């Protein structure tokens, strides 16, 4: 595995230790490691899973430090891009998507005034987005196979 895939974990753990949310960052770091393992098995679709697995880690960090959350978001996007075999998406598109996730996660945390409901809401949205992308790709693959 590429070293860039592991970069979000030490940054998140260091931020968690410095801000006092080390248990949350430890739990979400383990979740990220689990998705990293699954992403390797998924092959070309693994980048989506890795991106979704890194977002809770970013949001926990955003609750205490926006600067670290932005840097962590860039590292998660970098890791997701590193697992993508198709490089057709422009780099600024990845940055825009990551910034949107950080800002929307921060807005949810501010609106709900509590981290746990915000994480559940964002987790539900990410799971929905992941499911829709997977279904659309599965549908396109089945149509290509039928057309042959």
PDB file of C-alpha atoms in Angstrom:
ATOM      1  CA  UNK A   1       0.000   0.000   0.000  1.00  0.00           C
ATOM      2  CA  UNK A   2       1.054   3.565  -0.647  1.00  0.00           C
ATOM      3  CA  UNK A   3       2.229   5.612   2.369  1.00  0.00           C
ATOM      4  CA  UNK A   4      -0.109   8.480   1.445  1.00  0.00           C
ATOM      5  CA  UNK A   5      -3.066   6.293   2.419  1.00  0.00           C
ATOM      6  CA  UNK A   6      -1.976   6.315   6.056  1.00  0.00           C
ATOM      7  CA  UNK A   7      -1.212  10.061   6.364  1.00  0.00           C
ATOM      8  CA  UNK A   8      -4.668  11.088   7.716  1.00  0.00           C
ATOM      9  CA  UNK A   9      -4.321   8.845  10.785  1.00  0.00           C
ATOM     10  CA  UNK A  10      -1.316  10.453  12.535  1.00  0.00           C
ATOM     11  CA  UNK A  11      -2.637  13.955  11.841  1.00  0.00           C
ATOM     12  CA  UNK A  12      -6.058  13.106  13.255  1.00  0.00           C
ATOM     13  CA  UNK A  13      -4.607  11.379  16.316  1.00  0.00           C
ATOM     14  CA  UNK A  14      -2.236  14.277  17.003  1.00  0.00           C
ATOM     15  CA  UNK A  15      -5.085  16.770  16.713  1.00  0.00           C
ATOM     16  CA  UNK A  16      -7.245  14.600  18.953  1.00  0.00           C
ATOM     17  CA  UNK A  17      -4.545  14.457  21.612  1.00  0.00           C
ATOM     18  CA  UNK A  18      -3.981  18.211  21.490  1.00  0.00           C
ATOM     19  CA  UNK A  19      -7.687  19.103  21.632  1.00  0.00           C
ATOM     20  CA  UNK A  20      -8.871  16.463  24.084  1.00  0.00           C
ATOM     21  CA  UNK A  21     -11.000  14.337  21.758  1.00  0.00           C
ATOM     22  CA  UNK A  22      -8.483  11.510  21.483  1.00  0.00           C
ATOM     23  CA  UNK A  23     -11.041   8.738  22.039  1.00  0.00           C
ATOM     24  CA  UNK A  24     -13.264   9.914  19.184  1.00  0.00           C
ATOM     25  CA  UNK A  25     -10.342  10.272  16.815  1.00  0.00           C
ATOM     26  CA  UNK A  26      -9.027   6.857  17.841  1.00  0.00           C
ATOM     27  CA  UNK A  27     -12.380   5.219  17.055  1.00  0.00           C
ATOM     28  CA  UNK A  28     -12.698   6.970  13.693  1.00  0.00           C
ATOM     29  CA  UNK A  29      -9.057   6.251  12.875  1.00  0.00           C
ATOM     30  CA  UNK A  30      -9.786   2.552  13.350  1.00  0.00           C
ATOM     31  CA  UNK A  31     -12.842   2.956  11.106  1.00  0.00           C
ATOM     32  CA  UNK A  32     -10.618   4.591   8.496  1.00  0.00           C
ATOM     33  CA  UNK A  33      -8.140   1.692   8.734  1.00  0.00           C
ATOM     34  CA  UNK A  34     -11.003  -0.747   8.215  1.00  0.00           C
ATOM     35  CA  UNK A  35     -12.232   1.088   5.148  1.00  0.00           C
ATOM     36  CA  UNK A  36      -8.641   1.242   3.897  1.00  0.00           C
ATOM     37  CA  UNK A  37      -8.473  -2.534   4.060  1.00  0.00           C
ATOM     38  CA  UNK A  38     -11.822  -2.917   2.293  1.00  0.00           C
ATOM     39  CA  UNK A  39     -10.904  -0.306  -0.314  1.00  0.00           C
ATOM     40  CA  UNK A  40      -7.924  -2.423  -1.312  1.00  0.00           C
ATOM     41  CA  UNK A  41     -10.220  -5.402  -1.932  1.00  0.00           C
ATOM     42  CA  UNK A  42     -12.732  -3.327  -3.892  1.00  0.00           C
ATOM     43  CA  UNK A  43     -10.219  -2.396  -6.557  1.00  0.00           C
ATOM     44  CA  UNK A  44     -11.307   0.496  -8.778  1.00  0.00           C
ATOM     45  CA  UNK A  45     -14.371   1.278  -6.639  1.00  0.00           C
ATOM     46  CA  UNK A  46     -12.355   1.450  -3.424  1.00  0.00           C
ATOM     47  CA  UNK A  47     -11.707   5.199  -3.621  1.00  0.00           C
ATOM     48  CA  UNK A  48     -15.376   5.905  -2.855  1.00  0.00           C
ATOM     49  CA  UNK A  49     -15.265   3.738   0.243  1.00  0.00           C
ATOM     50  CA  UNK A  50     -11.990   5.306   1.378  1.00  0.00           C
ATOM     51  CA  UNK A  51     -13.386   8.796   0.924  1.00  0.00           C
ATOM     52  CA  UNK A  52     -16.538   7.929   2.892  1.00  0.00           C
ATOM     53  CA  UNK A  53     -14.479   6.294   5.630  1.00  0.00           C
ATOM     54  CA  UNK A  54     -12.303   9.380   6.037  1.00  0.00           C
ATOM     55  CA  UNK A  55     -15.134  11.895   6.338  1.00  0.00           C
ATOM     56  CA  UNK A  56     -16.148  11.063   9.947  1.00  0.00           C
ATOM     57  CA  UNK A  57     -12.504  11.563  10.925  1.00  0.00           C
ATOM     58  CA  UNK A  58     -12.544  14.982   9.255  1.00  0.00           C
ATOM     59  CA  UNK A  59     -15.794  15.974  10.958  1.00  0.00           C
ATOM     60  CA  UNK A  60     -14.602  14.974  14.425  1.00  0.00           C
ATOM     61  CA  UNK A  61     -11.522  17.091  13.864  1.00  0.00           C
ATOM     62  CA  UNK A  62     -13.629  19.983  12.525  1.00  0.00           C
ATOM     63  CA  UNK A  63     -15.493  20.093  15.819  1.00  0.00           C
ATOM     64  CA  UNK A  64     -12.295  21.230  17.564  1.00  0.00           C
ATOM     65  CA  UNK A  65      -9.933  22.645  14.924  1.00  0.00           C
ATOM     66  CA  UNK A  66     -10.930  23.957  11.498  1.00  0.00           C
ATOM     67  CA  UNK A  67      -7.335  24.283  10.376  1.00  0.00           C
ATOM     68  CA  UNK A  68      -6.545  20.647  11.106  1.00  0.00           C
ATOM     69  CA  UNK A  69      -9.847  19.565   9.528  1.00  0.00           C
ATOM     70  CA  UNK A  70      -9.038  21.316   6.257  1.00  0.00           C
ATOM     71  CA  UNK A  71      -5.572  19.742   6.168  1.00  0.00           C
ATOM     72  CA  UNK A  72      -7.058  16.352   7.056  1.00  0.00           C
ATOM     73  CA  UNK A  73      -9.663  16.746   4.293  1.00  0.00           C
ATOM     74  CA  UNK A  74      -6.907  17.392   1.770  1.00  0.00           C
ATOM     75  CA  UNK A  75      -5.071  14.262   2.971  1.00  0.00           C
ATOM     76  CA  UNK A  76      -8.233  12.136   2.713  1.00  0.00           C
ATOM     77  CA  UNK A  77      -8.840  13.434  -0.815  1.00  0.00           C
ATOM     78  CA  UNK A  78      -5.205  12.776  -1.690  1.00  0.00           C
ATOM     79  CA  UNK A  79      -5.531   9.214  -0.412  1.00  0.00           C
ATOM     80  CA  UNK A  80      -8.748   8.711  -2.388  1.00  0.00           C
ATOM     81  CA  UNK A  81      -7.135  10.057  -5.563  1.00  0.00           C
ATOM     82  CA  UNK A  82      -4.112   7.791  -4.984  1.00  0.00           C
ATOM     83  CA  UNK A  83      -6.391   4.746  -5.070  1.00  0.00           C
ATOM     84  CA  UNK A  84      -8.200   5.885  -8.226  1.00  0.00           C
ATOM     85  CA  UNK A  85      -6.948   4.270 -11.407  1.00  0.00           C
ATOM     86  CA  UNK A  86      -8.814   6.834 -13.533  1.00  0.00           C
ATOM     87  CA  UNK A  87      -7.181  10.266 -13.337  1.00  0.00           C
ATOM     88  CA  UNK A  88      -9.742  12.032 -15.539  1.00  0.00           C
ATOM     89  CA  UNK A  89     -11.216  14.151 -12.725  1.00  0.00           C
ATOM     90  CA  UNK A  90      -9.425  17.510 -12.327  1.00  0.00           C
ATOM     91  CA  UNK A  91      -7.620  18.224  -9.043  1.00  0.00           C
ATOM     92  CA  UNK A  92      -9.681  21.349  -8.373  1.00  0.00           C
ATOM     93  CA  UNK A  93     -12.822  19.223  -8.545  1.00  0.00           C
ATOM     94  CA  UNK A  94     -11.521  17.069  -5.691  1.00  0.00           C
ATOM     95  CA  UNK A  95     -10.626  20.175  -3.683  1.00  0.00           C
ATOM     96  CA  UNK A  96     -14.094  21.642  -4.283  1.00  0.00           C
ATOM     97  CA  UNK A  97     -15.797  18.423  -3.182  1.00  0.00           C
ATOM     98  CA  UNK A  98     -13.636  18.238  -0.055  1.00  0.00           C
ATOM     99  CA  UNK A  99     -14.279  21.870   0.851  1.00  0.00           C
ATOM    100  CA  UNK A 100     -18.000  21.273   0.421  1.00  0.00           C
ATOM    101  CA  UNK A 101     -17.876  18.341   2.822  1.00  0.00           C
ATOM    102  CA  UNK A 102     -15.944  20.332   5.429  1.00  0.00           C
ATOM    103  CA  UNK A 103     -18.277  23.326   5.184  1.00  0.00           C
ATOM    104  CA  UNK A 104     -21.473  21.279   5.213  1.00  0.00           C
ATOM    105  CA  UNK A 105     -20.215  19.191   8.130  1.00  0.00           C
ATOM    106  CA  UNK A 106     -19.315  22.331  10.049  1.00  0.00           C
ATOM    107  CA  UNK A 107     -22.717  23.826   9.316  1.00  0.00           C
ATOM    108  CA  UNK A 108     -24.441  20.685  10.575  1.00  0.00           C
ATOM    109  CA  UNK A 109     -22.365  20.678  13.756  1.00  0.00           C
ATOM    110  CA  UNK A 110     -23.137  24.354  14.354  1.00  0.00           C
ATOM    111  CA  UNK A 111     -26.842  23.883  13.625  1.00  0.00           C
ATOM    112  CA  UNK A 112     -27.289  20.853  15.846  1.00  0.00           C
ATOM    113  CA  UNK A 113     -24.921  22.068  18.605  1.00  0.00           C
ATOM    114  CA  UNK A 114     -23.839  18.506  19.189  1.00  0.00           C
ATOM    115  CA  UNK A 115     -21.312  16.362  17.398  1.00  0.00           C
ATOM    116  CA  UNK A 116     -23.048  12.971  17.600  1.00  0.00           C
ATOM    117  CA  UNK A 117     -26.299  13.875  15.754  1.00  0.00           C
ATOM    118  CA  UNK A 118     -24.267  15.760  13.170  1.00  0.00           C
ATOM    119  CA  UNK A 119     -22.041  12.745  12.557  1.00  0.00           C
ATOM    120  CA  UNK A 120     -25.070  10.491  12.250  1.00  0.00           C
ATOM    121  CA  UNK A 121     -26.677  12.874   9.762  1.00  0.00           C
ATOM    122  CA  UNK A 122     -23.509  13.178   7.693  1.00  0.00           C
ATOM    123  CA  UNK A 123     -22.922   9.428   7.899  1.00  0.00           C
ATOM    124  CA  UNK A 124     -26.430   8.822   6.586  1.00  0.00           C
ATOM    125  CA  UNK A 125     -25.897  11.273   3.746  1.00  0.00           C
ATOM    126  CA  UNK A 126     -22.569   9.680   2.842  1.00  0.00           C
ATOM    127  CA  UNK A 127     -24.059   6.214   2.905  1.00  0.00           C
ATOM    128  CA  UNK A 128     -26.895   7.396   0.671  1.00  0.00           C
ATOM    129  CA  UNK A 129     -24.481   9.042  -1.763  1.00  0.00           C
ATOM    130  CA  UNK A 130     -22.279   5.963  -1.823  1.00  0.00           C
ATOM    131  CA  UNK A 131     -25.291   3.726  -2.474  1.00  0.00           C
ATOM    132  CA  UNK A 132     -26.528   5.927  -5.316  1.00  0.00           C
ATOM    133  CA  UNK A 133     -23.118   5.989  -6.992  1.00  0.00           C
ATOM    134  CA  UNK A 134     -22.749   2.239  -6.644  1.00  0.00           C
ATOM    135  CA  UNK A 135     -26.246   1.621  -8.026  1.00  0.00           C
ATOM    136  CA  UNK A 136     -25.686   3.947 -10.975  1.00  0.00           C
ATOM    137  CA  UNK A 137     -22.368   2.297 -11.804  1.00  0.00           C
ATOM    138  CA  UNK A 138     -23.878  -1.171 -11.467  1.00  0.00           C
ATOM    139  CA  UNK A 139     -26.727  -0.156 -13.766  1.00  0.00           C
ATOM    140  CA  UNK A 140     -24.302   1.216 -16.372  1.00  0.00           C
ATOM    141  CA  UNK A 141     -22.185  -1.935 -16.247  1.00  0.00           C
ATOM    142  CA  UNK A 142     -25.227  -4.162 -16.685  1.00  0.00           C
ATOM    143  CA  UNK A 143     -26.374  -2.113 -19.695  1.00  0.00           C
ATOM    144  CA  UNK A 144     -22.944  -2.389 -21.315  1.00  0.00           C
ATOM    145  CA  UNK A 145     -22.959  -6.168 -20.814  1.00  0.00           C
ATOM    146  CA  UNK A 146     -26.466  -6.447 -22.238  1.00  0.00           C
ATOM    147  CA  UNK A 147     -25.468  -4.403 -25.301  1.00  0.00           C
ATOM    148  CA  UNK A 148     -22.695  -6.838 -26.284  1.00  0.00           C
TER     149      UNK A 148
END
